[in-house]
Coordinates of C-alpha atoms in Angstrom, one line a residue:
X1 CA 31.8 -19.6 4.7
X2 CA 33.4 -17.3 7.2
X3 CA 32.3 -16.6 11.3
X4 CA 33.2 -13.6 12.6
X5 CA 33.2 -12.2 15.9
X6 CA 34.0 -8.5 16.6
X7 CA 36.1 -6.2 18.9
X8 CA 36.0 -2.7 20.0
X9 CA 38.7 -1.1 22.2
X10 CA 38.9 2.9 22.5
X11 CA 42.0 3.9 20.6
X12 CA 43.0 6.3 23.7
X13 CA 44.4 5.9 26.9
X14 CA 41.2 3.4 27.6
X15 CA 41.7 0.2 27.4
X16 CA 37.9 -0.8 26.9
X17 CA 37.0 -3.9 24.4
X18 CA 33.8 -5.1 23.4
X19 CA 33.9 -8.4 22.1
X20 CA 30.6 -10.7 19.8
X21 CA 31.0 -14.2 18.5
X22 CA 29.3 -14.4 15.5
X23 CA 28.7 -16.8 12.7
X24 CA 26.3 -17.1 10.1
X25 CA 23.0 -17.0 11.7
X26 CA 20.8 -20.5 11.8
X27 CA 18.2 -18.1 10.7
X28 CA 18.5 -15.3 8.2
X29 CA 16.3 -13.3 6.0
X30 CA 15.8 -13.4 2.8
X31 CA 17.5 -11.6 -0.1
X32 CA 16.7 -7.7 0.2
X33 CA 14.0 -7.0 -2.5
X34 CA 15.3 -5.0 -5.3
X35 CA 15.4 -1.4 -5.7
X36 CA 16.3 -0.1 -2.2
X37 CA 17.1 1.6 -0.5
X38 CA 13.7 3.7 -1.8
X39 CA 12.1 6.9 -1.7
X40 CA 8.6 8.0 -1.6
X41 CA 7.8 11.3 -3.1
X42 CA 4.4 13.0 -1.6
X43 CA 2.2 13.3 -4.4
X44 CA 2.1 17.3 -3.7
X45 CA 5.6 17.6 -4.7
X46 CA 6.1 14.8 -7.1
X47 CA 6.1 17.2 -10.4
X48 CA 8.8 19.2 -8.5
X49 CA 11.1 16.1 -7.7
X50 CA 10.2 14.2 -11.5
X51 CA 9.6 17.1 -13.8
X52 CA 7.0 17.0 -16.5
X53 CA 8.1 16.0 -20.5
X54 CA 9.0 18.9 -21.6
X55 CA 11.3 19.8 -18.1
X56 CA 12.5 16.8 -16.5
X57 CA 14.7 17.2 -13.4
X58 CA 18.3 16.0 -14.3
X59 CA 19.3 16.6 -10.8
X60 CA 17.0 14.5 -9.2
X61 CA 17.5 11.8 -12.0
X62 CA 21.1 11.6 -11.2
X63 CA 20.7 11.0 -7.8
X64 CA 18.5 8.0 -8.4
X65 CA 21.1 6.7 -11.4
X66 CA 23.9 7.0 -8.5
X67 CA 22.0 4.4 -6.6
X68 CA 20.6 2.3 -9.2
X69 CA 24.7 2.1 -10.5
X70 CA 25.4 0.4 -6.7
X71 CA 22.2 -1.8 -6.5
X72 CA 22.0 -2.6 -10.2
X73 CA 17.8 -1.1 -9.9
X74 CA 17.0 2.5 -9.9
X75 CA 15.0 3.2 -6.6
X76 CA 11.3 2.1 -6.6
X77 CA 9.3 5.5 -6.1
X78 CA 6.0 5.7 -4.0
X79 CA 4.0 8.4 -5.3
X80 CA 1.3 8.9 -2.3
X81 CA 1.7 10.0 1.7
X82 CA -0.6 12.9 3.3
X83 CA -1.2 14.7 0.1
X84 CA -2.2 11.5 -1.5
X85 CA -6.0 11.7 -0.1
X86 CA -6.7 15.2 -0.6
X87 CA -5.8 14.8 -4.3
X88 CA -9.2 15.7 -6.3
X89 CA -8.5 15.6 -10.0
X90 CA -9.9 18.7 -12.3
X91 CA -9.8 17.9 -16.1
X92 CA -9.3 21.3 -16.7
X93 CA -7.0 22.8 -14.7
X94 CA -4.0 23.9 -17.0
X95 CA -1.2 23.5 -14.7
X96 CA 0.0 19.9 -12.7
X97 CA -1.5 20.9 -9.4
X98 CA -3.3 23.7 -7.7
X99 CA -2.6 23.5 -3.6
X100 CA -4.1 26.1 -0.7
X101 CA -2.4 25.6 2.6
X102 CA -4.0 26.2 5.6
X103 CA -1.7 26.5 8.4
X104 CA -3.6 25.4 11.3
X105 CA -4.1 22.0 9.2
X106 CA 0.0 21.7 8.0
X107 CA 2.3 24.2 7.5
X108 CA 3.9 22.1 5.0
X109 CA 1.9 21.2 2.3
X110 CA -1.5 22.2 1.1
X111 CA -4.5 20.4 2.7
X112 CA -6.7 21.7 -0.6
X113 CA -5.3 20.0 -3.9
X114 CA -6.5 19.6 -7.0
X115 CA -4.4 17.8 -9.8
X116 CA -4.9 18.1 -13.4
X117 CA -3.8 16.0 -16.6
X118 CA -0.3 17.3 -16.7
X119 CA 0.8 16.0 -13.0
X120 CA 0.9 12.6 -14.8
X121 CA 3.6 13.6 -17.1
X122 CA 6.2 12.8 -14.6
X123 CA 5.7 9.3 -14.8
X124 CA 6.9 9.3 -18.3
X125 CA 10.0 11.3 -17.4
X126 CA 12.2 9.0 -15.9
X127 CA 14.4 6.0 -17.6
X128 CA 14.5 2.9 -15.8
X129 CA 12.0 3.8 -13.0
X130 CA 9.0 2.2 -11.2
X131 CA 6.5 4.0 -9.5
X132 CA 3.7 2.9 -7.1
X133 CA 0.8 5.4 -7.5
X134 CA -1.6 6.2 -4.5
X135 CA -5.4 6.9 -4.7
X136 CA -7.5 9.3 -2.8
X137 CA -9.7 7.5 0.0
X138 CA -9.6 9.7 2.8
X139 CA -11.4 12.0 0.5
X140 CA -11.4 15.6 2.4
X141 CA -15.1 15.8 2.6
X142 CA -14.8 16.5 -1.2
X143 CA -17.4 14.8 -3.3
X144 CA -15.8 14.1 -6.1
X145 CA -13.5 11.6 -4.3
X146 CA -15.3 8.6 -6.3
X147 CA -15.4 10.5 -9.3
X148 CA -11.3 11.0 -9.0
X149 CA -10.8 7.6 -8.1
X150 CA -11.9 6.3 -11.3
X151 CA -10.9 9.0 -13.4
X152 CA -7.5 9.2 -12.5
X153 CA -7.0 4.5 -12.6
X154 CA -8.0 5.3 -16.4
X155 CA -5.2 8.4 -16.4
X156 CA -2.6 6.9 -14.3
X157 CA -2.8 3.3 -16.0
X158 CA -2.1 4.5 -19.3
X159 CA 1.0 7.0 -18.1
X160 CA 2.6 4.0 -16.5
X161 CA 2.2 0.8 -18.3
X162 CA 3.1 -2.3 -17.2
X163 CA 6.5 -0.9 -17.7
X164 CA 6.4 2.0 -15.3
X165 CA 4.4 0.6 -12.8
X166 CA 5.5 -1.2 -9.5
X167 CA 2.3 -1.7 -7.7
X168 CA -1.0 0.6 -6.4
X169 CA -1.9 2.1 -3.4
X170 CA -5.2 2.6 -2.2
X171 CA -5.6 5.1 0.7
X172 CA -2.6 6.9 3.0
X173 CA -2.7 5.9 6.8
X174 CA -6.3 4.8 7.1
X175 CA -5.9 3.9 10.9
X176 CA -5.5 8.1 11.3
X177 CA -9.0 8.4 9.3
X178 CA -11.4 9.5 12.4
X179 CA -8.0 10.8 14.5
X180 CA -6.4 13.0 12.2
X181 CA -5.2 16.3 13.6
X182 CA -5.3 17.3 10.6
X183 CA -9.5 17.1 10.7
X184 CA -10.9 13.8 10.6
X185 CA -12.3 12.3 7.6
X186 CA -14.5 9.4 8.8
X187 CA -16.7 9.1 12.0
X188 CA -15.3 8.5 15.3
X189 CA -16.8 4.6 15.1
X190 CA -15.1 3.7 11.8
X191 CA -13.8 0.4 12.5
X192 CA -11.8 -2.4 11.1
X193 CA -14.6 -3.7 9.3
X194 CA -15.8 -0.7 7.4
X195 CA -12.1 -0.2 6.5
X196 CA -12.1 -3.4 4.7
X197 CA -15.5 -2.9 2.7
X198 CA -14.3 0.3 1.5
X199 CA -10.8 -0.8 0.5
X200 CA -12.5 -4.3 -1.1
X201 CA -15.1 -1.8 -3.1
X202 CA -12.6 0.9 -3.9
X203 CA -9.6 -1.7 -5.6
X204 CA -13.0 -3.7 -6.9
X205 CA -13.8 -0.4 -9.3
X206 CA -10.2 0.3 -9.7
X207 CA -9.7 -3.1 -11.4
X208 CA -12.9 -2.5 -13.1
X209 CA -11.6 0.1 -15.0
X210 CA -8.2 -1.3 -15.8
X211 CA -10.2 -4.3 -17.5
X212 CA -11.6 -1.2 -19.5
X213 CA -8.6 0.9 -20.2
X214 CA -5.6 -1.0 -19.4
X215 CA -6.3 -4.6 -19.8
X216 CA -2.8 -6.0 -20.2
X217 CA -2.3 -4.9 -16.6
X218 CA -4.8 -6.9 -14.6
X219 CA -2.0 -10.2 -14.4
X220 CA -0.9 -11.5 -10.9
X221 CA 2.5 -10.0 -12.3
X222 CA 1.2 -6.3 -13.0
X223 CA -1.8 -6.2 -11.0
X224 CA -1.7 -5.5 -6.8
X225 CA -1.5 -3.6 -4.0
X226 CA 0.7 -2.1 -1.2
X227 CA -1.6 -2.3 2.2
X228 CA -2.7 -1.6 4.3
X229 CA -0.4 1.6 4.7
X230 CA -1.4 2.1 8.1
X231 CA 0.9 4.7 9.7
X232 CA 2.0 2.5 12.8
X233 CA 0.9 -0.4 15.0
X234 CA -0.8 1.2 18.1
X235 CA -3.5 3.3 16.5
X236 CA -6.9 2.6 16.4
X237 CA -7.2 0.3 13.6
X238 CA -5.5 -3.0 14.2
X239 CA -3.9 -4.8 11.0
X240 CA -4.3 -8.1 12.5
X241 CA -7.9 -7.5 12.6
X242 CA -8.1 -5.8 8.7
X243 CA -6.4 -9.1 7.7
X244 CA -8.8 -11.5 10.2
X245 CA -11.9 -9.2 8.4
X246 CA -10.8 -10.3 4.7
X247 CA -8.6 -7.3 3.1
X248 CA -6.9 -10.0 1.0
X249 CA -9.7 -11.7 0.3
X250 CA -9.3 -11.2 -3.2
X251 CA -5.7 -11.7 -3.7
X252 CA -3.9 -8.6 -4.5
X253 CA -2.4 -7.3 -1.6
X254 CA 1.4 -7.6 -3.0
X255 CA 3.2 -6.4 0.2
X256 CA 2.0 -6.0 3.6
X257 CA 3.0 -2.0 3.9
X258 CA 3.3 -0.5 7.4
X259 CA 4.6 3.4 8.2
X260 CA 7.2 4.1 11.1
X261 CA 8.4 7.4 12.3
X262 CA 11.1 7.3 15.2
X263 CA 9.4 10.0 16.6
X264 CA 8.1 13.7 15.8
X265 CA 9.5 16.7 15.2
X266 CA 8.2 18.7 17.7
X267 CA 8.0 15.6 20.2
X268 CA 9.4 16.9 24.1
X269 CA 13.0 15.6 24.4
X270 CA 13.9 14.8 21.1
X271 CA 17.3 15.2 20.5
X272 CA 20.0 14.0 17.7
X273 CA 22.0 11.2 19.7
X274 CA 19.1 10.2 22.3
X275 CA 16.4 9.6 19.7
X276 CA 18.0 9.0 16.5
X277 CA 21.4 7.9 17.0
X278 CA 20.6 5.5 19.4
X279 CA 20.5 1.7 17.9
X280 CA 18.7 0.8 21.0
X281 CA 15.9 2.7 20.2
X282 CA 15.7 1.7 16.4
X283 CA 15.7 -1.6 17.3
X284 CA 12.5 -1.3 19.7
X285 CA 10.5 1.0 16.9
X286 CA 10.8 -1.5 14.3
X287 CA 10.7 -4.9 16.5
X288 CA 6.7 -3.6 17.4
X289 CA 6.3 -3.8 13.5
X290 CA 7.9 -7.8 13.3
X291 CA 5.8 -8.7 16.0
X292 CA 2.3 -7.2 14.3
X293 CA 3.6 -8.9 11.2
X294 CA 4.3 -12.5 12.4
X295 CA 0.8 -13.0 13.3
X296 CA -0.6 -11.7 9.6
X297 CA 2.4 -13.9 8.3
X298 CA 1.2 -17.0 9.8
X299 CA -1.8 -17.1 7.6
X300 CA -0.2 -15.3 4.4
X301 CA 2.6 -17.5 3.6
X302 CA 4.8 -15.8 1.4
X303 CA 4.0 -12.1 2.1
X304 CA 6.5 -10.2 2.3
X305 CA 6.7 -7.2 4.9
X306 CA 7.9 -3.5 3.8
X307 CA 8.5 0.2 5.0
X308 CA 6.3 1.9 3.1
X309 CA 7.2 5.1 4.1
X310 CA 9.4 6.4 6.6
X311 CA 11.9 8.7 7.9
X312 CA 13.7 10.1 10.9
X313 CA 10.9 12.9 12.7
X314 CA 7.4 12.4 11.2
X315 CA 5.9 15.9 10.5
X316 CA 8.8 16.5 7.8
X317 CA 11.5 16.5 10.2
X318 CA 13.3 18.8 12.2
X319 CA 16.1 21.9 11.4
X320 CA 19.2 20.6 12.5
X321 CA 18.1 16.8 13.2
X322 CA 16.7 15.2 10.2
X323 CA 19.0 17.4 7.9
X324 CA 22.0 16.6 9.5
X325 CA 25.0 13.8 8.8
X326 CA 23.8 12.0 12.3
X327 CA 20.6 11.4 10.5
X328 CA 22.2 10.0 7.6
X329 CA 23.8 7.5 9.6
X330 CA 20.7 6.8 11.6
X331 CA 18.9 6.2 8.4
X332 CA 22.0 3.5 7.5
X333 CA 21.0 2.2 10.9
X334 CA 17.6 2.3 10.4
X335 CA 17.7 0.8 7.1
X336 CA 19.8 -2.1 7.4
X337 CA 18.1 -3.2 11.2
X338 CA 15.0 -3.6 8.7
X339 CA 16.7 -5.6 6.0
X340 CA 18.1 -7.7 9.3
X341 CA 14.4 -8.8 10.7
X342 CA 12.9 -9.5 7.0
X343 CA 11.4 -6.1 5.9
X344 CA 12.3 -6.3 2.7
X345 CA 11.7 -2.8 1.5
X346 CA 12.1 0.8 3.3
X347 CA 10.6 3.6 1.5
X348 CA 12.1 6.9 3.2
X349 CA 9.8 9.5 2.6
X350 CA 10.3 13.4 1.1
X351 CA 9.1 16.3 -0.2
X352 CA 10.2 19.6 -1.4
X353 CA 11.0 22.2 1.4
X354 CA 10.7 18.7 3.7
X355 CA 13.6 18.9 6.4
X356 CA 14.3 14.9 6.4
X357 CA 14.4 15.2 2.2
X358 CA 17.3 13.4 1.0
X359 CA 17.4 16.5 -1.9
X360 CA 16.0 19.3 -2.9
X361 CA 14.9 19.4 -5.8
X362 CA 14.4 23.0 -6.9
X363 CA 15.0 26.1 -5.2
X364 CA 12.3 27.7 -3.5
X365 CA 11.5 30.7 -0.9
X366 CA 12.4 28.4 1.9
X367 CA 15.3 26.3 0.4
X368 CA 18.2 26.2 -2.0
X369 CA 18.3 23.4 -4.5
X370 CA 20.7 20.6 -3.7
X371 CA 22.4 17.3 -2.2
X372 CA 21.3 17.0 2.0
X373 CA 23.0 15.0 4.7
X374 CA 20.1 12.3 4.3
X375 CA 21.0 11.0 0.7
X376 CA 24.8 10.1 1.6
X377 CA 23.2 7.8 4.3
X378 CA 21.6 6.2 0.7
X379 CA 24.3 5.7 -0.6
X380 CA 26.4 4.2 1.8
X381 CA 23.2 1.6 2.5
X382 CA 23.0 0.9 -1.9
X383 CA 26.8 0.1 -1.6
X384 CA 26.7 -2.2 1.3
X385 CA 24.0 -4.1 -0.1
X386 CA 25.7 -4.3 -3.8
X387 CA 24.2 -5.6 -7.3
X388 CA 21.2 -7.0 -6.4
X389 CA 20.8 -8.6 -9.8
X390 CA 24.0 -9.8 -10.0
X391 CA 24.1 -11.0 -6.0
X392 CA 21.2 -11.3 -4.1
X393 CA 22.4 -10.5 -0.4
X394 CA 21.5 -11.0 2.9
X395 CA 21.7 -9.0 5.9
X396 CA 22.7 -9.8 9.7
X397 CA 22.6 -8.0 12.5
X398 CA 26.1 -7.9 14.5
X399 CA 25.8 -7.8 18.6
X400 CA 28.4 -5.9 20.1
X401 CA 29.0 -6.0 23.5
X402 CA 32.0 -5.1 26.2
X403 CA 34.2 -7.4 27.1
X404 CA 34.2 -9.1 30.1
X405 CA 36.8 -7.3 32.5
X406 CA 37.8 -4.4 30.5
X407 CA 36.9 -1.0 30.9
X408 CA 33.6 0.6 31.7
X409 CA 31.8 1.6 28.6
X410 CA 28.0 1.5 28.8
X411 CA 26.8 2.8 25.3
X412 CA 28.4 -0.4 23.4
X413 CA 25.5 -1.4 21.1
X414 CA 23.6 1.4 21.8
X415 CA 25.6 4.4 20.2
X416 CA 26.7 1.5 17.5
X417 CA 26.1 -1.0 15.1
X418 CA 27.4 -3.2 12.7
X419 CA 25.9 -5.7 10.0
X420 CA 27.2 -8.4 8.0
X421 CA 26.3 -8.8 4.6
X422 CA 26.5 -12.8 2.9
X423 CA 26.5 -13.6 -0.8
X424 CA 25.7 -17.2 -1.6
X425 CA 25.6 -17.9 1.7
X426 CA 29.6 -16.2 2.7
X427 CA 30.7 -12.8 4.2
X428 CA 31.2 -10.0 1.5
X429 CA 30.9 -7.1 3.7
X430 CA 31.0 -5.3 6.9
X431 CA 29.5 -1.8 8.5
X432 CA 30.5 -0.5 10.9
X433 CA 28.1 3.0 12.2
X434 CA 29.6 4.8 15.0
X435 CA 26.1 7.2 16.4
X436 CA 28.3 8.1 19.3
X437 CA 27.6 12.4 18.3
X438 CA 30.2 14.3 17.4
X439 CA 29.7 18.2 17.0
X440 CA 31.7 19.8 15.0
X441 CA 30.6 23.3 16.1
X442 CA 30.1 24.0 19.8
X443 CA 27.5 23.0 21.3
X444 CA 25.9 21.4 17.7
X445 CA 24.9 25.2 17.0
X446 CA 25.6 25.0 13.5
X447 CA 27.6 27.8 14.1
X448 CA 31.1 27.3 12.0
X449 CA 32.8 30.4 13.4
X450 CA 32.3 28.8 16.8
X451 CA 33.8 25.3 16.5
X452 CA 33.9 22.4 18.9
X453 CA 37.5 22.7 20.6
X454 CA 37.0 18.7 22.3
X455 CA 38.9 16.4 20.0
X456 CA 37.2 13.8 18.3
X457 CA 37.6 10.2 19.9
X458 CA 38.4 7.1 17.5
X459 CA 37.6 3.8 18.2
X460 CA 39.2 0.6 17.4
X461 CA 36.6 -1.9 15.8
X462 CA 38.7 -5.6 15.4
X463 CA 36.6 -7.9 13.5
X464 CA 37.6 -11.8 13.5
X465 CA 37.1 -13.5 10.4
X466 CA 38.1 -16.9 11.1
X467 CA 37.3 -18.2 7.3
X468 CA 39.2 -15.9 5.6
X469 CA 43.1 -16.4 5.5
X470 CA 45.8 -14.5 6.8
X471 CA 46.7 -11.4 4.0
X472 CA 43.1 -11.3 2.5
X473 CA 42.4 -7.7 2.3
X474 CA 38.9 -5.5 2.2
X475 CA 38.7 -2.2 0.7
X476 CA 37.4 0.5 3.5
X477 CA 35.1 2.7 2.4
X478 CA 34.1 5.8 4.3
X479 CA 30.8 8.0 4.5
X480 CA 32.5 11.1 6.6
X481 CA 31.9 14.3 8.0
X482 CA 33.1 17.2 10.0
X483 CA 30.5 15.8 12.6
X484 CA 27.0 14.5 13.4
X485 CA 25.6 18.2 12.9
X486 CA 27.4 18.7 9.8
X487 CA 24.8 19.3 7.0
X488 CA 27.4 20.0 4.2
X489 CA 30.9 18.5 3.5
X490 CA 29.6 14.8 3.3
X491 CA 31.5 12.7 1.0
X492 CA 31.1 8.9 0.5
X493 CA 34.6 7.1 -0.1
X494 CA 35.8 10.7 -0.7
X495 CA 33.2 10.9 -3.7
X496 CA 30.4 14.1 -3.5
X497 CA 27.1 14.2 -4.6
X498 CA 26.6 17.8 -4.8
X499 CA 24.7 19.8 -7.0
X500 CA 27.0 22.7 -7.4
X501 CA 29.8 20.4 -8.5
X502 CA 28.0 18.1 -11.4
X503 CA 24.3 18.4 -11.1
X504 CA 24.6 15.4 -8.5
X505 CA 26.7 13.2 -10.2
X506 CA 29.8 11.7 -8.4
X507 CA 32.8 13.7 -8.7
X508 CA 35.9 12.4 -6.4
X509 CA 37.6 14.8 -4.4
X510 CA 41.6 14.9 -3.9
X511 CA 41.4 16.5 -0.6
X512 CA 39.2 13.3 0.8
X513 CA 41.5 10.2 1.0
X514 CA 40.2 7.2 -0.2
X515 CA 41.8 4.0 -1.5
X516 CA 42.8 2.1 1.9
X517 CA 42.7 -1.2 3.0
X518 CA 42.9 -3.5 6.0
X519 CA 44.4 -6.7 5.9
X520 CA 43.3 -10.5 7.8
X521 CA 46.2 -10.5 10.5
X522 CA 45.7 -13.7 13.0
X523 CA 42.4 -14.6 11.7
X524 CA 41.0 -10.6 12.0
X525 CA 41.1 -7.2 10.5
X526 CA 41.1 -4.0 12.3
X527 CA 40.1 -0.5 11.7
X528 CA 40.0 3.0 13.5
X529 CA 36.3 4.8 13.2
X530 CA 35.9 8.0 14.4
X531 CA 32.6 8.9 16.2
X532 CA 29.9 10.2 13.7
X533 CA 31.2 7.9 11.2
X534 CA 30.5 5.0 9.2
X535 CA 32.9 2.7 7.7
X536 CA 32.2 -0.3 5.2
X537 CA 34.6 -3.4 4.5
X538 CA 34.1 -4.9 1.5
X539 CA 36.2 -8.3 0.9
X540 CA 35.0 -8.6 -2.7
X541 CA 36.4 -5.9 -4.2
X542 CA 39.8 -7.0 -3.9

């Protein structure tokens, strides 16, 4: 089993190091759940992403078969978010889905939507694919909420099958119910209580109807529930207190879900390195979700804790933020800090025309069809963790911190990160994610006929690995860009996932070097990293 410890020196005239001591941690958690990283499609724009039978989208399929090659699992998909409790189903609407927007609700996404029998189509579109589908229990003020609720069980059980199916979902965000700026749906004295009585009632008449239409499902193995999706832990409703009133009284919650956004896209002050490329701050968001979760923990051995949607800016992100290649690495941040502190799951959120998407999936009046910064983030995170049925993996969390004595950095552990990832209990890789922002054009305008004249600084990141002899090598794989605001020219180990090359399926460039290595000199391996880059080390592959 090999300790590390790490070092970090500027590879200019600064003479900086930042040194940790680390060995396998006492305390670990457990092996990352398969199929992640995730995605959760918004059930408005779930036909567009999937396809129906008759026009399934190859583009968006290959993107998901790129990650399922590296994790050995295709990406569990969460059908639900926003959209998910204004669905009323109409038997005889001819098309998937029939949305009004009303801008002073959301700009985004209709706030009026009726499905029909075709939306469920796109479950049977994709190979090798579980869904989780979410039910409407917010309701819109529309009476046939109950009505839809049990129609659609009977519809959606029999489009997934025990096959297709990962788990249910049973309301989106219910602690935004009576505080929703988007128009309350419940009275301003809804409580934790009430929550609880609906839910138990709700996934009651659910079950109810599977026992009619879709008994083989009703199993402890087929049968459950992610809750209780609330969208983060200082809202009204309190999840300690949903769990204290009985929301598992009946056994199927399978996950304890919980939402997280960084921040919001039109939050004062948010900015690219401050808010998302800024470990410091990652670290804070998701610690508050631990600490809810270790008291529901203590009296629901065995439940495991997951993302259940996420991404970087909630309100679909922001133009040249969430869309940008210093989002992908914040999501690599993001993601692996979960899978460090026992969330064993992390659902990133999207939607067509939706800034943060990791892809477009069709080409509409506001936005062109194809690979965004987000999804290389994806894949770097799929290759670090590796076949997850063929090695289960665990992830720690590397400190990094100056070095007593030498130079004057302050943003050591705070503009980066690093993680070590154990097979059967020894190291099999490093990451390295350097968030210190880089622009590429001046000022981060986007503009490319105005580029950024400062060079680009490299750091030196020395990592001791004092189990591993002398002349071991690692392969170094690269996720690289121009710079942080780069939203195009991404590649991953000089590999593109673009659409206009092979409908998202990897195609390796010759202009991209790829193919190095490092080698174990005195008990350590070294590497330069560039700011706005991240690099992995991978001691398996050779």
């Amino acid at each position: 089993m090999a300790s590390l410890f790490c070092l970090l020196a500027l590879s200019s005239l600064a003479t900086a190091k930042i040194v940790s001591n680390v060995t396998f941690p006492s305390s670990i958690a457990a092996d990352i759940l398969l199929g992640q990283p995730l995605d959760g499609f918004v059930t408005l724009t779930a036909h567009n992403i999937v396809g129906n039978a008759s026009n399934p989208n190859k583009f968006s399929n290959n993107l998901l078969n790129n990650l399922g090659y590296l994790t050995g699992t295709k990406p569990y998909i969460r059908v639900g978010g926003n959209t998910q409790d204004y669905a009323i189903y109409n038997a005889n609407l001819t098309i998937a889905l029939n949305g009004t927007v009303n801008a002073t609700r959301s700009p985004d996404y209709p706030t009026t939507v009726e499905i029909g029998p075709s939306y469920f189509e796109s479950y049977s579109t994709w190979p090798n694919v579980k869904f989780t589908h979410g039910f409407n229990m917010g309701g819109n003020h529309d009476s046939r909420q109950w009505a839809t609720l049990l129609q659609t069980a009977a519809i959606a059980c029999k489009a997934l099958g025990k096959e297709k199916l990962n788990w249910w979902e049973y309301g989106n965000e219910p602690d935004l119910f009576a505080t929703s700026s988007h128009g309350p749906v419940r009275p301003s004295n809804y409580n934790e209580s009430d929550y609880v009585s609906e839910w138990l009632a709700a996934t009651r008449a659910i079950k109810g109807v599977l026992a009619e239409t879709c008994p083989d499902m009703l199993s402890n193995e087929t049968y459950g529930y992610l809750a209780p999706s609330f969208a983060g832990v200082s809202n009204y409703l309190k999840a300690a207190r949903v769990w204290a009133d009985g929301l598992d009284v009946d056994g199927t919650v399978r996950y304890f879900s919980t939402h997280n956004y960084i921040s919001g896209a039109t939050s004062p002050g948010v900015t690219l390195q401050g808010t998302l490329m800024n470990h410091t701050r990652t670290r804070s968001s998701v610690d508050a979700h631990v600490s809810e979760f270790a008291e529901i923990a203590a009296a629901a051995p065995g439940l495991v804790q997951i993302m259940g949607e996420t991404n970087s800016l909630y309100n679909q992100g922001k133009p040249g933020l969430s869309n940008s290649f210093g989002a992908a690495l914040w999501g690599i941040d993001f993601n692996l800090y979960c899978a460090s502190v026992g969330i064993g799951r992390v659902h990133m959120h999207m939607g067509t025309n939706y800034r943060y998407a990791s892809w477009q999936p069709i080409t509409t009046d506001l936005t062109v069809v194809g690979t965004k910064a987000p999804y290389y983030g994806n894949i770097a995170v799929a290759a670090f963790l590796g076949n997850l049925r063929i090695e289960p993996v665990r992830i720690a969390h590397l400190d990094l911190a100056r070095a007593e004595g030498n130079g004057t950095e302050t943003d050591v552990g705070v503009r980066d990160s690093a993680y070590a990832a154990y097979v059967d209990n020894a190291l099999a890789r490093i990451i390295v994610i350097n968030m210190r922002a880089y622009n590429y054009t001046l000022n981060g305008t986007g503009d490319l006929d105005a580029r950024n004249p400062a060079p680009r600084k490299v750091r030196t990141y020395n990592f001791g690995v004092a189990g591993f002899e002398d002349g071991r090598e690692a392969v170094v794989r690269r996720l690289y860009a121009n710079g942080s605001d780069a939203i195009t020219g991404i590649t991953w180990d000089g590999i593109s996932y673009n659409y206009e090359l092979a409908l998202g399926k990897p195609v390796r460039l010759r202009n991209v070097t790829a193919g190095e290595r490092v080698t174990v000199k005195d008990g350590a391996v070294e590497l330069a990293v560039p700011d706005s880059q991240a690099v992995v080390l991978d001691f398996d592959a050779v």
